[in-house]
Amino acid sequence: MSTTVTAEQFLARSIRLATANVLNSGGPFGAMIVTADGRAFDGVNRVTADNDPTAHAEVTAIRTACRELGTFDLSGATLYTSCEPCPMCLASALWARVERVVFAADRHDAASVGFDDAVFYEYFDNKDRDSLMPVSKLALDDPGAPAPLEPFNTWNTLETRIDY
Ligand SMILES: Nc1ccnc(=O)[nH]1
């Protein structure tokens, strides 16, 4: 008998975490990080429970895995999630160097129960994105203002820096 846990089983567990989380005052999302050597870390949505808009299930799973493993680099890991990751979670997975993402429900399913995932995806496609949230570059004209590149120059010259 094999004890190998399959992708389908990790995804099924993510869905069960999501449902259980609803009954525990959380949003209907669950996720797991599974490392290349099979260590698994759960995450559930705690946005309203913790007043933390970044506490999506996927981010919570990434944070838990990184904390427990003592690393900021999840290279080789898979992110399983009960619902397609939003742009924040996709970016978080990219920064964590997650190798691949597997999801069950999609952004349109999330939209059908009032979650804004699809709207936020459109934000990145939309030329008129300023109508949702303006993002602008601002020049600092005051002679006493720090140069925008000052932090990068300092970073570049630091021999003890930890690249990521
Ligand atoms: N995909 C997701 C959307 C919203 N919240 C979550 O935790 N996950």
XYZ file of N, CA and C and ligand atoms in Angstrom:
500
model
N 0.846 -1.200 0.000
C 0.000 0.000 0.000
C 0.882 1.251 0.000
N 0.576 2.187 -0.896
C 1.375 3.416 -0.970
C 0.832 4.471 -0.003
N 1.751 5.228 0.591
C 1.319 6.322 1.468
C 1.491 7.678 0.789
N 1.789 7.662 -0.501
C 1.972 8.922 -1.221
C 0.670 9.726 -1.240
N 0.789 11.001 -0.847
C -0.384 11.871 -0.873
C -0.419 12.554 -2.232
N -1.554 12.474 -2.893
C -1.638 13.009 -4.250
C -2.061 14.477 -4.262
N -1.881 15.099 -5.416
C -2.328 16.486 -5.602
C -3.825 16.600 -5.319
N -4.583 15.604 -5.771
C -6.032 15.637 -5.544
C -6.339 15.639 -4.047
N -5.557 14.893 -3.268
C -5.812 14.838 -1.820
C -5.460 16.166 -1.137
N -4.380 16.806 -1.561
C -4.039 18.116 -0.983
C -5.111 19.147 -1.346
N -5.588 19.079 -2.586
C -6.620 20.030 -2.999
C -7.926 19.766 -2.236
N -8.257 18.505 -2.056
C -9.467 18.160 -1.297
C -9.353 18.677 0.137
N -8.169 18.529 0.742
C -7.980 19.034 2.111
C -8.139 20.558 2.148
N -7.639 21.242 1.127
C -7.770 22.708 1.065
C -9.241 23.116 1.043
N -10.041 22.368 0.306
C -11.482 22.669 0.241
C -12.131 22.407 1.599
N -11.738 21.324 2.246
C -12.312 21.018 3.572
C -11.899 22.079 4.596
N -10.655 22.556 4.504
C -10.201 23.642 5.393
C -11.064 24.880 5.189
N -11.376 25.171 3.926
C -12.172 26.361 3.594
C -13.560 26.276 4.212
N -14.195 25.138 4.064
C -15.551 24.971 4.610
C -15.520 25.052 6.131
N -14.555 24.380 6.745
C -14.447 24.419 8.211
C -14.191 25.844 8.688
N -13.437 26.606 7.914
C -13.099 27.977 8.310
C -14.325 28.886 8.346
N -15.276 28.638 7.460
C -16.518 29.428 7.457
C -17.241 29.239 8.792
N -17.185 28.007 9.295
C -17.850 27.699 10.565
C -17.015 28.163 11.754
N -15.839 28.761 11.462
C -14.936 29.279 12.504
C -14.682 30.776 12.277
N -15.720 31.475 11.797
C -15.700 32.938 11.626
C -14.701 33.434 10.592
N -14.332 32.591 9.634
C -13.401 33.031 8.588
C -14.066 33.034 7.226
N -13.323 33.493 6.228
C -13.811 33.479 4.849
C -13.716 32.076 4.261
N -14.418 31.845 3.136
C -14.530 30.501 2.570
C -13.347 30.088 1.691
N -12.139 30.191 2.281
C -10.928 29.880 1.523
C -9.943 29.094 2.390
N -9.344 28.061 1.792
C -8.316 27.265 2.460
C -7.190 26.973 1.493
N -5.977 26.818 2.006
C -4.817 26.605 1.132
C -3.779 25.767 1.854
N -2.854 25.213 1.070
C -1.747 24.455 1.640
C -0.476 24.723 0.853
N 0.629 24.808 1.567
C 1.955 24.778 0.936
C 2.504 23.381 1.178
N 2.931 22.728 0.105
C 3.560 21.410 0.224
C 4.952 21.503 -0.394
N 5.966 21.247 0.427
C 7.348 21.383 -0.044
C 7.725 20.203 -0.933
N 8.863 20.337 -1.613
C 9.330 19.283 -2.511
C 9.491 17.964 -1.763
N 9.882 18.028 -0.482
C 10.053 16.786 0.287
C 8.801 16.417 1.091
N 7.666 17.046 0.756
C 6.384 16.561 1.271
C 5.902 17.148 2.581
N 6.597 18.148 3.110
C 6.073 18.773 4.328
C 4.921 19.704 3.954
N 3.849 19.645 4.741
C 2.621 20.354 4.385
C 2.243 21.366 5.463
N 1.806 22.549 5.024
C 1.427 23.637 5.931
C 0.080 24.195 5.490
N -0.858 24.274 6.430
C -2.210 24.755 6.134
C -2.307 26.272 6.251
N -3.272 26.835 5.547
C -3.612 28.243 5.724
C -5.096 28.433 5.497
N -5.707 29.280 6.305
C -7.107 29.637 6.073
C -7.252 31.150 6.068
N -8.344 31.602 5.501
C -8.610 33.043 5.410
C -9.004 33.591 6.780
N -8.287 34.637 7.254
C -8.602 35.251 8.550
C -8.809 36.759 8.403
N -9.259 37.194 7.231
C -9.394 38.636 6.954
C -10.291 39.320 7.980
N -11.519 38.865 8.102
C -12.448 39.561 9.013
C -12.164 39.185 10.464
N -11.752 37.958 10.707
C -11.487 37.525 12.082
C -10.333 38.313 12.696
N -9.315 38.639 11.882
C -8.120 39.341 12.383
C -8.050 40.801 11.945
N -9.080 41.306 11.261
C -9.001 42.651 10.667
C -7.704 42.815 9.883
N -7.430 41.827 9.021
C -6.197 41.836 8.216
C -6.560 41.510 6.769
N -6.675 42.565 5.912
C -7.084 42.320 4.522
C -6.079 41.499 3.729
N -4.875 41.320 4.261
C -3.880 40.492 3.555
C -3.905 39.034 4.026
N -4.778 38.723 4.979
C -4.775 37.372 5.549
C -5.600 36.398 4.709
N -5.321 36.356 3.420
C -5.930 35.357 2.549
C -5.336 33.992 2.896
N -6.080 32.946 2.565
C -5.637 31.586 2.904
C -4.245 31.293 2.343
N -4.008 31.750 1.117
C -2.736 31.454 0.448
C -1.581 32.167 1.148
N -1.785 33.440 1.503
C -0.739 34.201 2.202
C -0.491 33.591 3.576
N -1.566 33.192 4.240
C -1.431 32.583 5.570
C -0.629 31.283 5.486
N -0.886 30.477 4.456
C -0.132 29.220 4.278
C 1.344 29.521 3.993
N 1.602 30.510 3.139
C 2.995 30.892 2.823
C 3.698 31.383 4.084
N 3.015 32.229 4.863
C 3.636 32.760 6.088
C 3.953 31.634 7.073
N 3.009 30.718 7.246
C 3.215 29.614 8.195
C 4.368 28.727 7.735
N 4.388 28.371 6.454
C 5.459 27.511 5.939
C 6.821 28.176 6.129
N 6.902 29.449 5.774
C 8.189 30.159 5.874
C 8.638 30.288 7.332
N 7.685 30.581 8.214
C 8.035 30.710 9.628
C 8.524 29.368 10.180
N 7.765 28.297 9.902
C 8.105 26.972 10.443
C 9.419 26.447 9.859
N 9.658 26.754 8.587
C 10.861 26.239 7.930
C 12.055 27.172 8.104
N 11.797 28.382 8.603
C 12.889 29.340 8.799
C 13.508 29.786 7.489
N 12.657 30.097 6.504
C 13.162 30.516 5.196
C 12.193 31.500 4.547
N 12.691 32.298 3.598
C 11.814 33.143 2.785
C 11.694 32.571 1.374
N 12.258 31.389 1.149
C 12.355 30.818 -0.192
C 11.688 29.438 -0.232
N 10.537 29.364 -0.888
C 9.793 28.099 -0.976
C 9.991 27.438 -2.345
N 11.170 27.598 -2.924
C 11.471 26.956 -4.215
C 11.136 25.471 -4.144
N 10.461 24.979 -5.175
C 10.123 23.560 -5.235
C 8.779 23.230 -4.609
N 8.201 24.185 -3.880
C 6.922 23.920 -3.204
C 5.740 24.120 -4.156
N 4.625 23.469 -3.800
C 3.369 23.667 -4.523
C 2.382 24.355 -3.594
N 1.635 25.307 -4.143
C 0.551 25.960 -3.410
C -0.771 25.375 -3.899
N -1.474 24.694 -3.012
C -2.821 24.201 -3.311
C -3.803 25.161 -2.675
N -4.872 25.494 -3.385
C -5.835 26.421 -2.813
C -7.258 26.109 -3.285
N -8.195 26.307 -2.372
C -9.588 25.979 -2.669
C -10.161 26.871 -3.753
N -9.521 28.030 -3.967
C -10.000 28.962 -5.007
C -8.798 29.610 -5.686
N -8.927 29.901 -6.944
C -7.874 30.566 -7.721
C -7.285 31.734 -6.934
N -5.967 31.825 -6.811
C -5.373 32.920 -6.037
C -5.655 34.279 -6.669
N -5.901 35.273 -5.827
C -6.072 36.647 -6.308
C -4.694 37.195 -6.692
N -4.637 38.387 -7.309
C -3.331 38.935 -7.698
C -2.356 39.087 -6.523
N -2.846 39.469 -5.345
C -1.945 39.589 -4.179
C -1.309 38.241 -3.847
N -2.138 37.206 -3.855
C -1.636 35.874 -3.488
C -0.710 35.314 -4.561
N -1.038 35.588 -5.830
C -0.137 35.158 -6.910
C 1.210 35.845 -6.756
N 1.182 37.141 -6.468
C 2.438 37.880 -6.291
C 3.191 37.355 -5.076
N 2.459 37.032 -4.007
C 3.102 36.480 -2.809
C 3.774 35.149 -3.141
N 3.087 34.332 -3.944
C 3.653 33.039 -4.344
C 4.893 33.244 -5.212
N 4.844 34.242 -6.084
C 6.024 34.539 -6.923
C 7.199 34.962 -6.057
N 6.945 35.865 -5.097
C 8.026 36.317 -4.222
C 8.577 35.178 -3.369
N 7.701 34.230 -3.022
C 8.142 33.082 -2.217
C 8.818 32.018 -3.087
N 8.822 32.240 -4.427
C 9.435 31.293 -5.380
C 8.732 29.946 -5.378
N 7.419 29.971 -5.090
C 6.611 28.751 -5.186
C 6.721 28.221 -6.617
N 6.804 26.878 -6.759
C 7.038 26.309 -8.094
C 5.776 26.231 -8.942
N 4.657 25.862 -8.306
C 3.413 25.794 -9.075
C 2.212 25.965 -8.162
N 1.100 26.328 -8.773
C -0.129 26.619 -8.036
C -1.240 25.744 -8.612
N -2.018 25.114 -7.731
C -3.124 24.259 -8.159
C -4.378 24.728 -7.414
N -5.457 25.025 -8.149
C -6.663 25.521 -7.482
C -7.905 24.742 -7.882
N -8.983 24.913 -7.098
C -10.242 24.200 -7.348
C -11.254 25.154 -7.995
N -11.955 25.962 -7.191
C -12.891 26.948 -7.768
C -12.087 28.060 -8.443
N -12.745 28.847 -9.318
C -12.005 29.934 -9.983
C -12.542 31.321 -9.598
N -11.934 32.349 -10.177
C -12.251 33.749 -9.820
C -13.716 34.085 -10.085
N -14.294 33.417 -11.089
C -15.700 33.688 -11.417
C -16.630 33.052 -10.379
N -16.229 31.885 -9.894
C -16.980 31.273 -8.793
C -16.936 32.191 -7.571
N -15.753 32.773 -7.284
C -15.610 33.677 -6.136
C -16.486 34.917 -6.329
N -16.495 35.446 -7.567
C -17.313 36.635 -7.854
C -18.790 36.350 -7.619
N -19.205 35.128 -7.891
C -20.630 34.797 -7.777
C -21.122 34.832 -6.334
N -20.183 34.801 -5.356
C -20.598 34.960 -3.962
C -20.063 36.263 -3.367
N -19.677 37.229 -4.241
C -19.390 38.585 -3.786
C -17.932 38.921 -3.540
N -17.021 38.031 -3.880
C -15.598 38.356 -3.698
C -15.048 39.042 -4.949
N -14.114 39.985 -4.741
C -13.678 40.885 -5.799
C -12.489 40.382 -6.622
N -12.159 39.112 -6.519
C -10.989 38.587 -7.232
C -10.977 38.975 -8.714
N -12.112 38.786 -9.395
C -12.159 39.048 -10.838
C -11.961 40.535 -11.119
N -12.538 41.402 -10.272
C -12.373 42.859 -10.433
C -10.893 43.224 -10.324
N -10.196 42.598 -9.373
C -8.794 42.947 -9.163
C -7.922 42.422 -10.302
N -8.283 41.285 -10.876
C -7.560 40.824 -12.071
C -7.719 41.840 -13.198
N -8.942 42.348 -13.361
C -9.200 43.324 -14.434
C -8.379 44.587 -14.218
N -8.149 44.934 -12.965
C -7.363 46.133 -12.647
C -6.018 46.094 -13.364
N -5.411 44.920 -13.396
C -4.087 44.827 -14.020
C -4.146 44.798 -15.544
N -5.306 44.472 -16.114
C -5.470 44.453 -17.569
C -5.936 45.801 -18.098
N -6.564 46.569 -17.208
C -7.346 47.728 -17.603
C -6.471 48.969 -17.768
N -6.559 49.606 -18.929
C -5.799 50.835 -19.162
C -6.311 51.963 -18.258
N -7.612 51.915 -17.916
C -8.245 52.962 -17.113
C -8.279 52.550 -15.640
N -7.168 51.996 -15.169
C -7.177 51.449 -13.816
C -7.361 52.515 -12.743
N -7.047 53.781 -13.057
C -7.129 54.822 -12.038
C -8.529 54.993 -11.458
N -9.540 54.530 -12.184
C -10.895 54.698 -11.649
C -11.093 53.845 -10.392
N -10.343 52.765 -10.257
C -10.478 51.925 -9.066
C -9.555 52.393 -7.954
N -8.292 52.677 -8.297
C -7.325 53.148 -7.299
C -6.169 53.819 -8.020
N -6.064 55.148 -7.927
C -4.967 55.827 -8.622
C -3.607 55.437 -8.033
N -2.665 55.218 -8.927
C -1.275 54.940 -8.533
C -0.415 55.891 -9.337
N 0.341 56.781 -8.671
C 1.089 57.765 -9.443
C 2.504 57.947 -8.922
N 3.399 58.233 -9.848
C 4.788 58.563 -9.500
C 4.838 60.046 -9.178
N 5.523 60.402 -8.093
C 5.597 61.803 -7.670
C 7.059 62.203 -7.529
N 7.455 63.281 -8.238
C 8.832 63.761 -8.145
C 9.003 64.617 -6.898
N 10.162 64.504 -6.235
C 10.451 65.309 -5.051
C 11.367 66.457 -5.461
N 10.794 67.678 -5.466
C 11.546 68.833 -5.955
C 12.362 69.530 -4.882
N 12.002 69.334 -3.618
C 12.715 70.003 -2.528
C 14.181 69.558 -2.534
N 15.136 70.527 -2.519
C 16.558 70.164 -2.558
C 16.962 69.288 -1.368
N 16.246 69.385 -0.247
C 16.587 68.578 0.925
C 15.996 67.174 0.893
N 15.168 66.880 -0.150
C 14.507 65.568 -0.206
C 15.504 64.465 -0.562
N 15.334 63.275 -0.022
C 16.219 62.169 -0.406
C 15.967 61.759 -1.853
N 17.002 61.296 -2.551
C 16.837 60.805 -3.918
C 16.099 59.467 -3.891
N 15.169 59.256 -4.835
C 14.445 57.982 -4.866
C 15.371 56.766 -4.993
N 16.521 56.946 -5.639
C 17.437 55.810 -5.823
C 18.371 55.592 -4.642
N 18.290 56.479 -3.657
C 19.211 56.364 -2.510
C 19.142 54.996 -1.822
N 17.939 54.456 -1.543
C 17.902 53.133 -0.888
C 18.541 52.043 -1.750
N 18.325 52.116 -3.088
C 18.881 51.093 -3.982
C 20.401 51.198 -4.049
N 20.891 52.433 -4.088
C 22.349 52.612 -4.132
C 22.989 52.082 -2.852
N 22.314 52.337 -1.740
C 22.840 51.849 -0.461
C 22.837 50.322 -0.443
N 21.740 49.745 -0.937
C 21.604 48.276 -1.044
C 22.738 47.690 -1.900
N 22.963 48.326 -3.066
C 23.962 47.820 -4.020
C 25.368 47.791 -3.468
N 25.661 48.744 -2.586
C 27.030 48.833 -2.084
C 27.217 48.021 -0.796
N 26.118 47.441 -0.281
C 26.212 46.679 0.972
C 26.716 45.263 0.701
N 27.902 44.943 1.167
C 28.461 43.621 0.870
C 27.746 42.509 1.624
N 27.126 42.841 2.753
C 26.468 41.809 3.571
C 24.994 41.623 3.220
N 24.542 42.203 2.109
C 23.115 42.107 1.791
C 22.723 40.651 1.484
N 21.450 40.341 1.763
C 20.901 39.015 1.457
C 19.956 39.184 0.268
N 20.407 38.792 -0.905
C 19.583 38.955 -2.111
C 18.361 38.045 -2.070
N 17.265 38.539 -2.604
C 16.085 37.692 -2.781
C 15.352 38.090 -4.047
N -8.539 33.325 -3.405
C -8.904 34.010 -2.295
C -9.734 35.111 -2.373
C -10.080 35.759 -1.231
N -9.603 35.342 -0.043
C -8.794 34.276 0.041
O -8.360 33.874 1.155
N -8.454 33.614 -1.093
